[in-house]
Amino acid sequence: PEPPVPEPVAELPAPRAVNPAADPPPPPIPAGTTLLGAAEFRRLGDSRYVIELASGSSRIAVEQEAAHQMTGEIYLLPLTRDGEPWFLAVRGDFDSVDAARAARNEALASGAARIGWPRRVGPLKQELGR
């Protein structure tokens, strides 16, 4: 008698290659928005005010959220939270807390979804130095 013929084994599909470079790029920053860094932020006076726009552990996500909240000059500040990178996006160079609050209220009335409260520049500069 002849030996039994083995049945063909189903082939497994080839593993899908993961290519982060192939992920779609983030949407463009809206016109009228300029992203600035910590060096430019440090030039602001310590007694000036800014408005928090977004924060999180993903730089790109923070940039995108902030840029879609308000236009103008947005400062992206690299901070540390619990030993991990953390990014804070702020806008403005307001001379008083009242001016910052007025700009916040105007943005909210124009449809901005999540805008934080005014913050004094001096303490934020100290956080940058940590």
mmCIF file of C-alpha atoms in Angstrom:
data_model
loop_
_atom_site.group_PDB
_atom_site.id
_atom_site.type_symbol
_atom_site.label_atom_id
_atom_site.label_comp_id
_atom_site.label_asym_id
_atom_site.label_seq_id
_atom_site.Cartn_x
_atom_site.Cartn_y
_atom_site.Cartn_z
ATOM 1 C CA PRO A 1 0.000 0.000 0.000
ATOM 2 C CA GLU A 2 1.082 3.515 -0.737
ATOM 3 C CA PRO A 3 1.693 5.936 2.126
ATOM 4 C CA PRO A 4 -1.110 8.452 2.674
ATOM 5 C CA VAL A 5 -0.684 11.762 0.893
ATOM 6 C CA PRO A 6 -0.546 14.587 3.425
ATOM 7 C CA GLU A 7 -3.209 17.211 3.061
ATOM 8 C CA PRO A 8 -1.896 20.650 2.094
ATOM 9 C CA VAL A 9 -1.450 23.010 5.007
ATOM 10 C CA ALA A 10 -3.121 26.355 4.610
ATOM 11 C CA GLU A 11 -0.578 29.096 4.220
ATOM 12 C CA LEU A 12 -0.641 31.877 6.743
ATOM 13 C CA PRO A 13 -0.866 35.364 5.339
ATOM 14 C CA ALA A 14 2.347 37.317 5.384
ATOM 15 C CA PRO A 15 2.607 39.690 8.339
ATOM 16 C CA ARG A 16 1.605 43.232 7.548
ATOM 17 C CA ALA A 17 4.535 45.576 7.621
ATOM 18 C CA VAL A 18 4.149 48.482 9.990
ATOM 19 C CA ASN A 19 5.588 51.615 8.516
ATOM 20 C CA PRO A 20 5.151 54.744 10.647
ATOM 21 C CA ALA A 21 6.555 56.819 7.796
ATOM 22 C CA ALA A 22 3.556 55.782 5.695
ATOM 23 C CA ASP A 23 1.068 57.189 8.226
ATOM 24 C CA PRO A 24 -0.655 60.253 6.864
ATOM 25 C CA PRO A 25 0.885 63.545 7.938
ATOM 26 C CA PRO A 26 -1.056 65.726 10.366
ATOM 27 C CA PRO A 27 -3.347 68.345 8.852
ATOM 28 C CA PRO A 28 -1.647 71.649 8.069
ATOM 29 C CA ILE A 29 -1.586 74.438 10.623
ATOM 30 C CA PRO A 30 -4.273 77.003 9.690
ATOM 31 C CA ALA A 31 -3.259 80.207 7.948
ATOM 32 C CA GLY A 32 -2.662 83.059 10.348
ATOM 33 C CA THR A 33 -1.064 80.785 12.957
ATOM 34 C CA THR A 34 2.618 80.828 13.822
ATOM 35 C CA LEU A 35 4.148 78.222 16.112
ATOM 36 C CA LEU A 36 6.945 79.562 18.296
ATOM 37 C CA GLY A 37 9.180 77.799 20.785
ATOM 38 C CA ALA A 38 10.508 78.233 24.283
ATOM 39 C CA ALA A 39 13.254 80.667 23.213
ATOM 40 C CA GLU A 40 10.678 83.150 21.915
ATOM 41 C CA PHE A 41 8.477 82.582 24.969
ATOM 42 C CA ARG A 42 11.357 83.461 27.310
ATOM 43 C CA ARG A 43 11.486 86.931 25.695
ATOM 44 C CA LEU A 44 8.045 87.783 27.112
ATOM 45 C CA GLY A 45 7.952 89.847 30.286
ATOM 46 C CA ASP A 46 7.448 87.883 33.510
ATOM 47 C CA SER A 47 4.399 89.958 34.447
ATOM 48 C CA ARG A 48 2.635 89.316 31.113
ATOM 49 C CA TYR A 49 -0.186 86.777 30.651
ATOM 50 C CA VAL A 50 -0.928 83.982 28.199
ATOM 51 C CA ILE A 51 -3.904 81.665 27.673
ATOM 52 C CA GLU A 52 -3.544 77.888 27.826
ATOM 53 C CA LEU A 53 -4.740 76.281 24.603
ATOM 54 C CA ALA A 54 -3.727 72.630 24.861
ATOM 55 C CA SER A 55 -1.454 70.251 26.737
ATOM 56 C CA GLY A 56 -0.433 66.632 26.479
ATOM 57 C CA SER A 57 2.342 64.130 25.917
ATOM 58 C CA SER A 58 2.151 64.236 22.099
ATOM 59 C CA ARG A 59 3.765 67.315 20.610
ATOM 60 C CA ILE A 60 1.922 66.939 17.301
ATOM 61 C CA ALA A 61 -1.472 66.521 18.985
ATOM 62 C CA VAL A 62 -0.885 69.591 21.167
ATOM 63 C CA GLU A 63 0.201 71.667 18.154
ATOM 64 C CA GLN A 64 -2.860 70.627 16.183
ATOM 65 C CA GLU A 65 -5.351 71.212 18.986
ATOM 66 C CA ALA A 66 -3.893 74.615 19.839
ATOM 67 C CA ALA A 67 -3.748 75.785 16.230
ATOM 68 C CA HIS A 68 -7.406 74.945 15.742
ATOM 69 C CA GLN A 69 -8.477 76.782 18.914
ATOM 70 C CA MET A 70 -7.053 80.223 18.070
ATOM 71 C CA THR A 71 -4.919 81.823 15.385
ATOM 72 C CA GLY A 72 -1.932 84.080 15.961
ATOM 73 C CA GLU A 73 1.365 83.386 17.677
ATOM 74 C CA ILE A 74 1.233 80.155 19.663
ATOM 75 C CA TYR A 75 4.082 79.160 21.932
ATOM 76 C CA LEU A 76 4.802 75.449 22.299
ATOM 77 C CA LEU A 77 6.547 74.828 25.620
ATOM 78 C CA PRO A 78 8.355 71.538 26.294
ATOM 79 C CA LEU A 79 7.845 70.679 29.965
ATOM 80 C CA THR A 80 8.185 67.574 32.123
ATOM 81 C CA ARG A 81 5.379 65.919 34.055
ATOM 82 C CA ASP A 82 6.143 62.968 36.335
ATOM 83 C CA GLY A 83 9.507 62.595 34.604
ATOM 84 C CA GLU A 84 7.925 62.303 31.151
ATOM 85 C CA PRO A 85 7.843 64.818 28.273
ATOM 86 C CA TRP A 86 4.816 67.088 28.378
ATOM 87 C CA PHE A 87 3.885 69.895 26.005
ATOM 88 C CA LEU A 88 1.901 73.040 26.727
ATOM 89 C CA ALA A 89 0.633 75.381 24.020
ATOM 90 C CA VAL A 90 -0.188 78.943 25.024
ATOM 91 C CA ARG A 91 -1.175 82.057 23.139
ATOM 92 C CA GLY A 92 -0.860 85.703 23.801
ATOM 93 C CA ASP A 93 1.212 88.407 25.289
ATOM 94 C CA PHE A 94 -1.463 90.113 27.346
ATOM 95 C CA ASP A 95 -0.656 92.996 29.672
ATOM 96 C CA SER A 96 -3.224 92.006 32.299
ATOM 97 C CA VAL A 97 -5.264 89.069 33.474
ATOM 98 C CA ASP A 98 -8.385 90.991 32.412
ATOM 99 C CA ALA A 99 -7.080 91.329 28.846
ATOM 100 C CA ALA A 100 -6.283 87.598 28.767
ATOM 101 C CA ARG A 101 -9.752 86.727 30.110
ATOM 102 C CA ALA A 102 -11.376 88.951 27.486
ATOM 103 C CA ALA A 103 -9.436 87.192 24.703
ATOM 104 C CA ARG A 104 -10.427 83.811 26.169
ATOM 105 C CA ASN A 105 -14.099 84.790 26.289
ATOM 106 C CA GLU A 106 -13.940 86.050 22.710
ATOM 107 C CA ALA A 107 -12.410 82.762 21.527
ATOM 108 C CA LEU A 108 -15.067 80.742 23.357
ATOM 109 C CA ALA A 109 -17.812 82.904 21.830
ATOM 110 C CA SER A 110 -16.269 82.272 18.384
ATOM 111 C CA GLY A 111 -16.571 78.525 18.817
ATOM 112 C CA ALA A 112 -13.268 77.447 20.367
ATOM 113 C CA ALA A 113 -14.019 74.278 22.276
ATOM 114 C CA ARG A 114 -11.464 73.995 25.047
ATOM 115 C CA ILE A 115 -9.494 77.017 26.075
ATOM 116 C CA GLY A 116 -7.771 77.110 29.425
ATOM 117 C CA TRP A 117 -7.344 79.941 31.836
ATOM 118 C CA PRO A 118 -4.891 82.825 31.780
ATOM 119 C CA ARG A 119 -1.465 82.165 33.261
ATOM 120 C CA ARG A 120 1.300 84.547 34.246
ATOM 121 C CA VAL A 121 4.435 84.152 32.133
ATOM 122 C CA GLY A 122 6.962 84.241 35.015
ATOM 123 C CA PRO A 123 5.946 80.951 36.664
ATOM 124 C CA LEU A 124 5.789 79.223 33.286
ATOM 125 C CA LYS A 125 9.361 80.330 32.580
ATOM 126 C CA GLN A 126 10.375 78.714 35.877
ATOM 127 C CA GLU A 127 8.702 75.471 34.790
ATOM 128 C CA LEU A 128 10.728 75.602 31.559
ATOM 129 C CA GLY A 129 13.915 75.750 33.588
ATOM 130 C CA ARG A 130 13.254 72.478 35.437
#
